PDB file of C-alpha atoms and ligand atoms in Angstrom:
ATOM      1  CA  ASP A 168      93.791 126.468 101.789  1.00  0.00           C
ATOM      2  CA  LYS A 169      93.903 122.774 102.606  1.00  0.00           C
ATOM      3  CA  ASN A 170      97.634 122.359 102.836  1.00  0.00           C
ATOM      4  CA  ILE A 171      99.164 118.968 102.161  1.00  0.00           C
ATOM      5  CA  VAL A 172     102.570 118.141 103.655  1.00  0.00           C
ATOM      6  CA  ILE A 173     104.316 115.084 102.201  1.00  0.00           C
ATOM      7  CA  LEU A 174     107.008 113.175 104.096  1.00  0.00           C
ATOM      8  CA  ILE A 175     109.620 111.208 102.141  1.00  0.00           C
ATOM      9  CA  SER A 176     112.889 109.367 102.762  1.00  0.00           C
ATOM     10  CA  GLY A 177     114.164 108.628  99.271  1.00  0.00           C
ATOM     11  CA  THR A 178     113.190 108.685  95.621  1.00  0.00           C
ATOM     12  CA  GLY A 179     109.866 110.344  96.214  1.00  0.00           C
ATOM     13  CA  SER A 180     108.161 108.958  93.118  1.00  0.00           C
ATOM     14  CA  ASN A 181     104.845 108.718  94.973  1.00  0.00           C
ATOM     15  CA  MET A 182     105.281 112.303  96.164  1.00  0.00           C
ATOM     16  CA  ALA A 183     105.953 113.369  92.565  1.00  0.00           C
ATOM     17  CA  ALA A 184     102.827 111.520  91.378  1.00  0.00           C
ATOM     18  CA  ILE A 185     100.761 113.391  93.986  1.00  0.00           C
ATOM     19  CA  VAL A 186     102.294 116.744  93.018  1.00  0.00           C
ATOM     20  CA  ARG A 187     101.588 116.082  89.324  1.00  0.00           C
ATOM     21  CA  ALA A 188      98.003 115.015  90.017  1.00  0.00           C
ATOM     22  CA  ALA A 189      97.465 118.166  92.085  1.00  0.00           C
ATOM     23  CA  GLN A 190      98.669 120.226  89.117  1.00  0.00           C
ATOM     24  CA  GLN A 191      96.908 118.326  86.314  1.00  0.00           C
ATOM     25  CA  GLU A 192      93.610 117.854  88.143  1.00  0.00           C
ATOM     26  CA  ASP A 193      93.737 121.395  89.548  1.00  0.00           C
ATOM     27  CA  TRP A 194      93.256 120.401  93.176  1.00  0.00           C
ATOM     28  CA  ARG A 195      93.436 124.075  94.165  1.00  0.00           C
ATOM     29  CA  GLN A 196      90.356 124.855  92.072  1.00  0.00           C
ATOM     30  CA  ARG A 197      88.516 121.625  92.891  1.00  0.00           C
ATOM     31  CA  PHE A 198      89.332 121.215  96.586  1.00  0.00           C
ATOM     32  CA  GLY A 199      91.141 124.383  97.647  1.00  0.00           C
ATOM     33  CA  ALA A 200      94.105 122.098  98.240  1.00  0.00           C
ATOM     34  CA  ARG A 201      97.798 122.362  97.466  1.00  0.00           C
ATOM     35  CA  VAL A 202     101.009 120.533  98.242  1.00  0.00           C
ATOM     36  CA  ALA A 203     102.578 123.052 100.612  1.00  0.00           C
ATOM     37  CA  ALA A 204     105.764 121.276 101.617  1.00  0.00           C
ATOM     38  CA  VAL A 205     107.884 118.156 101.290  1.00  0.00           C
ATOM     39  CA  VAL A 206     109.888 117.064 104.319  1.00  0.00           C
ATOM     40  CA  SER A 207     112.596 114.376 104.312  1.00  0.00           C
ATOM     41  CA  ASN A 208     114.474 112.722 107.158  1.00  0.00           C
ATOM     42  CA  LYS A 209     117.395 112.299 104.752  1.00  0.00           C
ATOM     43  CA  ALA A 210     119.271 115.226 103.248  1.00  0.00           C
ATOM     44  CA  ASP A 211     120.161 113.221 100.111  1.00  0.00           C
ATOM     45  CA  ALA A 212     116.592 112.137  99.306  1.00  0.00           C
ATOM     46  CA  LYS A 213     116.221 112.454  95.534  1.00  0.00           C
ATOM     47  CA  GLY A 214     112.665 113.727  95.853  1.00  0.00           C
ATOM     48  CA  LEU A 215     113.791 116.981  97.486  1.00  0.00           C
ATOM     49  CA  ALA A 216     115.229 118.297  94.214  1.00  0.00           C
ATOM     50  CA  PHE A 217     111.976 117.548  92.372  1.00  0.00           C
ATOM     51  CA  ALA A 218     109.977 119.395  95.040  1.00  0.00           C
ATOM     52  CA  ARG A 219     112.247 122.434  94.817  1.00  0.00           C
ATOM     53  CA  GLU A 220     111.972 122.445  91.005  1.00  0.00           C
ATOM     54  CA  GLN A 221     108.204 122.562  91.421  1.00  0.00           C
ATOM     55  CA  GLY A 222     108.472 125.565  93.721  1.00  0.00           C
ATOM     56  CA  ILE A 223     107.396 123.559  96.748  1.00  0.00           C
ATOM     57  CA  ALA A 224     109.009 124.245 100.135  1.00  0.00           C
ATOM     58  CA  ALA A 225     111.440 121.408 100.878  1.00  0.00           C
ATOM     59  CA  ALA A 226     112.916 120.736 104.303  1.00  0.00           C
ATOM     60  CA  VAL A 227     115.158 118.162 105.958  1.00  0.00           C
ATOM     61  CA  VAL A 228     114.814 116.928 109.522  1.00  0.00           C
ATOM     62  CA  ASP A 229     117.692 114.476 109.907  1.00  0.00           C
ATOM     63  CA  HIS A 230     116.654 111.820 112.428  1.00  0.00           C
ATOM     64  CA  GLN A 231     120.317 111.093 113.218  1.00  0.00           C
ATOM     65  CA  ARG A 232     120.627 114.454 114.941  1.00  0.00           C
ATOM     66  CA  PHE A 233     118.110 113.463 117.631  1.00  0.00           C
ATOM     67  CA  GLU A 234     118.649 111.289 120.678  1.00  0.00           C
ATOM     68  CA  SER A 235     115.183 109.801 120.763  1.00  0.00           C
ATOM     69  CA  ARG A 236     112.190 109.227 118.528  1.00  0.00           C
ATOM     70  CA  GLU A 237     110.246 111.671 120.714  1.00  0.00           C
ATOM     71  CA  LEU A 238     112.734 114.488 120.080  1.00  0.00           C
ATOM     72  CA  PHE A 239     112.858 113.755 116.344  1.00  0.00           C
ATOM     73  CA  ASP A 240     109.073 113.638 116.095  1.00  0.00           C
ATOM     74  CA  ALA A 241     108.730 116.912 118.036  1.00  0.00           C
ATOM     75  CA  GLU A 242     110.990 118.722 115.571  1.00  0.00           C
ATOM     76  CA  LEU A 243     109.279 117.017 112.622  1.00  0.00           C
ATOM     77  CA  ALA A 244     105.893 118.200 113.926  1.00  0.00           C
ATOM     78  CA  ARG A 245     107.225 121.729 114.381  1.00  0.00           C
ATOM     79  CA  VAL A 246     108.397 121.858 110.754  1.00  0.00           C
ATOM     80  CA  ILE A 247     105.140 120.305 109.494  1.00  0.00           C
ATOM     81  CA  ASP A 248     102.904 122.572 111.578  1.00  0.00           C
ATOM     82  CA  ALA A 249     104.553 125.702 110.160  1.00  0.00           C
ATOM     83  CA  HIS A 250     102.582 124.804 107.001  1.00  0.00           C
ATOM     84  CA  ARG A 251      99.244 124.414 108.845  1.00  0.00           C
ATOM     85  CA  PRO A 252      98.489 121.059 107.227  1.00  0.00           C
ATOM     86  CA  ALA A 253      95.002 119.723 106.612  1.00  0.00           C
ATOM     87  CA  LEU A 254      96.635 116.462 105.543  1.00  0.00           C
ATOM     88  CA  VAL A 255      99.998 114.813 106.202  1.00  0.00           C
ATOM     89  CA  VAL A 256     100.995 112.178 103.653  1.00  0.00           C
ATOM     90  CA  LEU A 257     103.694 109.562 104.227  1.00  0.00           C
ATOM     91  CA  ALA A 258     105.177 108.606 100.851  1.00  0.00           C
ATOM     92  CA  GLY A 259     108.094 106.212 101.251  1.00  0.00           C
ATOM     93  CA  PHE A 260     108.823 107.713 104.666  1.00  0.00           C
ATOM     94  CA  MET A 261     110.884 105.054 106.394  1.00  0.00           C
ATOM     95  CA  ARG A 262     110.762 106.087 110.062  1.00  0.00           C
ATOM     96  CA  ILE A 263     108.494 104.653 112.733  1.00  0.00           C
ATOM     97  CA  LEU A 264     106.439 107.453 114.283  1.00  0.00           C
ATOM     98  CA  THR A 265     105.650 107.786 117.985  1.00  0.00           C
ATOM     99  CA  PRO A 266     102.067 107.453 119.286  1.00  0.00           C
ATOM    100  CA  GLY A 267     102.153 111.142 120.242  1.00  0.00           C
ATOM    101  CA  PHE A 268     102.961 112.196 116.677  1.00  0.00           C
ATOM    102  CA  VAL A 269     100.267 109.920 115.260  1.00  0.00           C
ATOM    103  CA  ALA A 270      97.669 111.274 117.716  1.00  0.00           C
ATOM    104  CA  ARG A 271      98.517 114.855 116.790  1.00  0.00           C
ATOM    105  CA  TYR A 272      97.452 114.206 113.174  1.00  0.00           C
ATOM    106  CA  ALA A 273      94.681 111.718 113.880  1.00  0.00           C
ATOM    107  CA  GLY A 274      92.349 111.367 110.912  1.00  0.00           C
ATOM    108  CA  ARG A 275      94.601 113.407 108.641  1.00  0.00           C
ATOM    109  CA  LEU A 276      97.684 111.192 108.424  1.00  0.00           C
ATOM    110  CA  LEU A 277      97.962 108.756 105.493  1.00  0.00           C
ATOM    111  CA  ASN A 278     100.483 106.110 104.531  1.00  0.00           C
ATOM    112  CA  ILE A 279     101.069 103.921 101.497  1.00  0.00           C
ATOM    113  CA  HIS A 280     102.435 100.460 102.161  1.00  0.00           C
ATOM    114  CA  PRO A 281     103.621  98.129  99.388  1.00  0.00           C
ATOM    115  CA  SER A 282     101.568  95.060 100.302  1.00  0.00           C
ATOM    116  CA  LEU A 283      97.944  94.009 100.534  1.00  0.00           C
ATOM    117  CA  LEU A 284      97.554  94.781 104.246  1.00  0.00           C
ATOM    118  CA  PRO A 285      96.975  93.180 106.673  1.00  0.00           C
ATOM    119  CA  ALA A 286      99.432  90.834 104.933  1.00  0.00           C
ATOM    120  CA  PHE A 287     103.114  91.730 105.246  1.00  0.00           C
ATOM    121  CA  PRO A 288     103.372  94.798 107.457  1.00  0.00           C
ATOM    122  CA  GLY A 289     106.966  95.970 107.940  1.00  0.00           C
ATOM    123  CA  LEU A 290     109.948  95.710 105.614  1.00  0.00           C
ATOM    124  CA  HIS A 291     110.877  93.523 102.600  1.00  0.00           C
ATOM    125  CA  THR A 292     107.263  93.065 101.576  1.00  0.00           C
ATOM    126  CA  HIS A 293     107.977  91.938  97.997  1.00  0.00           C
ATOM    127  CA  ARG A 294     110.579  89.341  98.971  1.00  0.00           C
ATOM    128  CA  ARG A 295     108.236  87.990 101.642  1.00  0.00           C
ATOM    129  CA  ALA A 296     105.295  87.824  99.227  1.00  0.00           C
ATOM    130  CA  LEU A 297     107.425  85.868  96.731  1.00  0.00           C
ATOM    131  CA  GLU A 298     108.715  83.522  99.447  1.00  0.00           C
ATOM    132  CA  ALA A 299     105.166  82.873 100.616  1.00  0.00           C
ATOM    133  CA  GLY A 300     104.135  81.896  97.077  1.00  0.00           C
ATOM    134  CA  CYS A 301     101.562  84.696  96.699  1.00  0.00           C
ATOM    135  CA  ARG A 302      99.856  84.812  93.291  1.00  0.00           C
ATOM    136  CA  PHE A 303      98.864  88.414  93.878  1.00  0.00           C
ATOM    137  CA  ALA A 304     100.577  91.330  95.520  1.00  0.00           C
ATOM    138  CA  GLY A 305      99.729  94.995  95.727  1.00  0.00           C
ATOM    139  CA  THR A 306      99.635  98.138  97.767  1.00  0.00           C
ATOM    140  CA  THR A 307      97.484  99.768 100.421  1.00  0.00           C
ATOM    141  CA  VAL A 308      96.640 103.359 101.316  1.00  0.00           C
ATOM    142  CA  HIS A 309      95.577 103.572 104.944  1.00  0.00           C
ATOM    143  CA  GLN A 310      95.009 105.954 107.817  1.00  0.00           C
ATOM    144  CA  VAL A 311      97.957 105.850 110.186  1.00  0.00           C
ATOM    145  CA  THR A 312      97.394 104.603 113.716  1.00  0.00           C
ATOM    146  CA  ALA A 313      99.951 103.990 116.453  1.00  0.00           C
ATOM    147  CA  GLU A 314     100.449 100.373 115.333  1.00  0.00           C
ATOM    148  CA  LEU A 315     102.860 100.147 112.374  1.00  0.00           C
ATOM    149  CA  ASP A 316     101.187  99.497 109.002  1.00  0.00           C
ATOM    150  CA  HIS A 317      97.746  99.117 110.561  1.00  0.00           C
ATOM    151  CA  GLY A 318      94.826 101.517 110.546  1.00  0.00           C
ATOM    152  CA  PRO A 319      91.683 101.831 108.428  1.00  0.00           C
ATOM    153  CA  ILE A 320      92.237 100.984 104.766  1.00  0.00           C
ATOM    154  CA  LEU A 321      91.186 103.658 102.262  1.00  0.00           C
ATOM    155  CA  ASP A 322      92.035 101.789  99.071  1.00  0.00           C
ATOM    156  CA  GLN A 323      94.138  99.024  97.581  1.00  0.00           C
ATOM    157  CA  ALA A 324      95.485  97.996  94.192  1.00  0.00           C
ATOM    158  CA  VAL A 325      96.281  94.424  93.196  1.00  0.00           C
ATOM    159  CA  VAL A 326      98.951  93.205  90.770  1.00  0.00           C
ATOM    160  CA  PRO A 327      99.686  89.651  89.641  1.00  0.00           C
ATOM    161  CA  VAL A 328     102.885  87.900  90.641  1.00  0.00           C
ATOM    162  CA  LEU A 329     104.372  86.642  87.358  1.00  0.00           C
ATOM    163  CA  PRO A 330     106.681  83.689  86.704  1.00  0.00           C
ATOM    164  CA  GLY A 331     110.293  84.740  87.111  1.00  0.00           C
ATOM    165  CA  ASP A 332     109.460  87.734  89.268  1.00  0.00           C
ATOM    166  CA  THR A 333     112.145  89.034  91.583  1.00  0.00           C
ATOM    167  CA  ALA A 334     111.588  91.428  94.454  1.00  0.00           C
ATOM    168  CA  GLU A 335     112.738  94.175  92.068  1.00  0.00           C
ATOM    169  CA  THR A 336     110.377  93.373  89.176  1.00  0.00           C
ATOM    170  CA  LEU A 337     107.465  92.959  91.572  1.00  0.00           C
ATOM    171  CA  ALA A 338     108.317  96.220  93.348  1.00  0.00           C
ATOM    172  CA  ALA A 339     108.319  98.067  90.028  1.00  0.00           C
ATOM    173  CA  ARG A 340     104.899  96.632  89.072  1.00  0.00           C
ATOM    174  CA  VAL A 341     103.494  97.646  92.460  1.00  0.00           C
ATOM    175  CA  LEU A 342     105.046 101.119  92.296  1.00  0.00           C
ATOM    176  CA  THR A 343     103.333 101.834  88.964  1.00  0.00           C
ATOM    177  CA  GLN A 344      99.994 101.128  90.635  1.00  0.00           C
ATOM    178  CA  GLU A 345     100.896 103.228  93.692  1.00  0.00           C
ATOM    179  CA  HIS A 346     101.342 106.269  91.451  1.00  0.00           C
ATOM    180  CA  LEU A 347      97.698 105.927  90.369  1.00  0.00           C
ATOM    181  CA  LEU A 348      96.247 104.789  93.687  1.00  0.00           C
ATOM    182  CA  TYR A 349      97.690 107.349  96.096  1.00  0.00           C
ATOM    183  CA  PRO A 350      96.617 110.551  94.260  1.00  0.00           C
ATOM    184  CA  ARG A 351      93.150 109.033  93.744  1.00  0.00           C
ATOM    185  CA  ALA A 352      92.755 108.156  97.430  1.00  0.00           C
ATOM    186  CA  ILE A 353      93.843 111.664  98.453  1.00  0.00           C
ATOM    187  CA  ALA A 354      91.493 113.331  95.968  1.00  0.00           C
ATOM    188  CA  ARG A 355      88.621 111.306  97.406  1.00  0.00           C
ATOM    189  CA  LEU A 356      89.517 112.320 100.968  1.00  0.00           C
ATOM    190  CA  LEU A 357      90.106 116.059 100.370  1.00  0.00           C
ATOM    191  CA  PRO A 358      86.440 117.140 100.191  1.00  0.00           C
ATOM    192  CA  ARG A 359      85.924 115.635 103.660  1.00  0.00           C
ATOM    193  CA  LEU A 360      88.821 117.494 105.314  1.00  0.00           C
TER     194      LEU A 360
HETATM  195  C1  GAR B 629     106.910 102.781  97.850  1.00  0.00           C
HETATM  196  O1  GAR B 629     106.770 101.548  97.193  1.00  0.00           O
HETATM  197  C2  GAR B 629     106.177 102.762  99.161  1.00  0.00           C
HETATM  198  O2  GAR B 629     105.003 101.996  99.148  1.00  0.00           O
HETATM  199  C3  GAR B 629     107.195 102.132 100.066  1.00  0.00           C
HETATM  200  O3  GAR B 629     108.430 102.655  99.655  1.00  0.00           O
HETATM  201  C4  GAR B 629     108.359 103.007  98.278  1.00  0.00           C
HETATM  202  C5  GAR B 629     108.779 104.458  98.155  1.00  0.00           C
HETATM  203  O4  GAR B 629     108.988 104.818  96.823  1.00  0.00           O
HETATM  204  N1  GAR B 629     106.898 102.444 101.429  1.00  0.00           N
HETATM  205  C6  GAR B 629     107.266 101.690 102.455  1.00  0.00           C
HETATM  206  O5  GAR B 629     107.905 100.670 102.337  1.00  0.00           O
HETATM  207  C7  GAR B 629     106.822 102.217 103.794  1.00  0.00           C
HETATM  208  N2  GAR B 629     107.192 101.308 104.848  1.00  0.00           N
HETATM  209  P1  GAR B 629     109.058 106.366  96.430  1.00  0.00           P
HETATM  210  O6  GAR B 629     110.051 107.042  97.361  1.00  0.00           O
HETATM  211  O7  GAR B 629     109.551 106.354  95.020  1.00  0.00           O
HETATM  212  O8  GAR B 629     107.676 106.936  96.571  1.00  0.00           O
END
């Protein structure tokens, strides 16, 4: 099996979109792939309950219990590796990962970032896009490298910025596209893993 492990920090709507696509498009039959586990750095992440309802192993590695990023990442990797992942998917995972962690999963670590990279790496992407006067915004699925929100781009989706948009309305428009983009990008990658 090509096991997929998804890392979340909160709502997990992208994770849920991936889980649903895996079910509806029968990724097990088509690619021999399945979502094996969901791991959160926050115990109260809403997405954990969804994962459990779907019968998917759900785990918490609370970053606050660790004295350094290296120690947190080592425990995170231990929990992930128990599922022998072919692919590790960051889906609203809001921790910066160490170069050692990134190297361990080189070529099989994906992220989704809510901007048209290389514009607006980091936080508050929608507010910054509005402040800059962007007419278009969007989202990017990319391979993770040691540099935050960099790495080879697999796919992007574009949305218009509309008059009267706030960071919240723009975020919602982008999120709708993420739910289509991320499962599609993963499905395209799976045959090559
Ligand atoms: C998504 O919009 C994702 O692109 C963004 O957080 C949201 C998570 O939503 N990720 C980042 O900002 C990563 N730095 P979700 O938990 O409902 O999938």
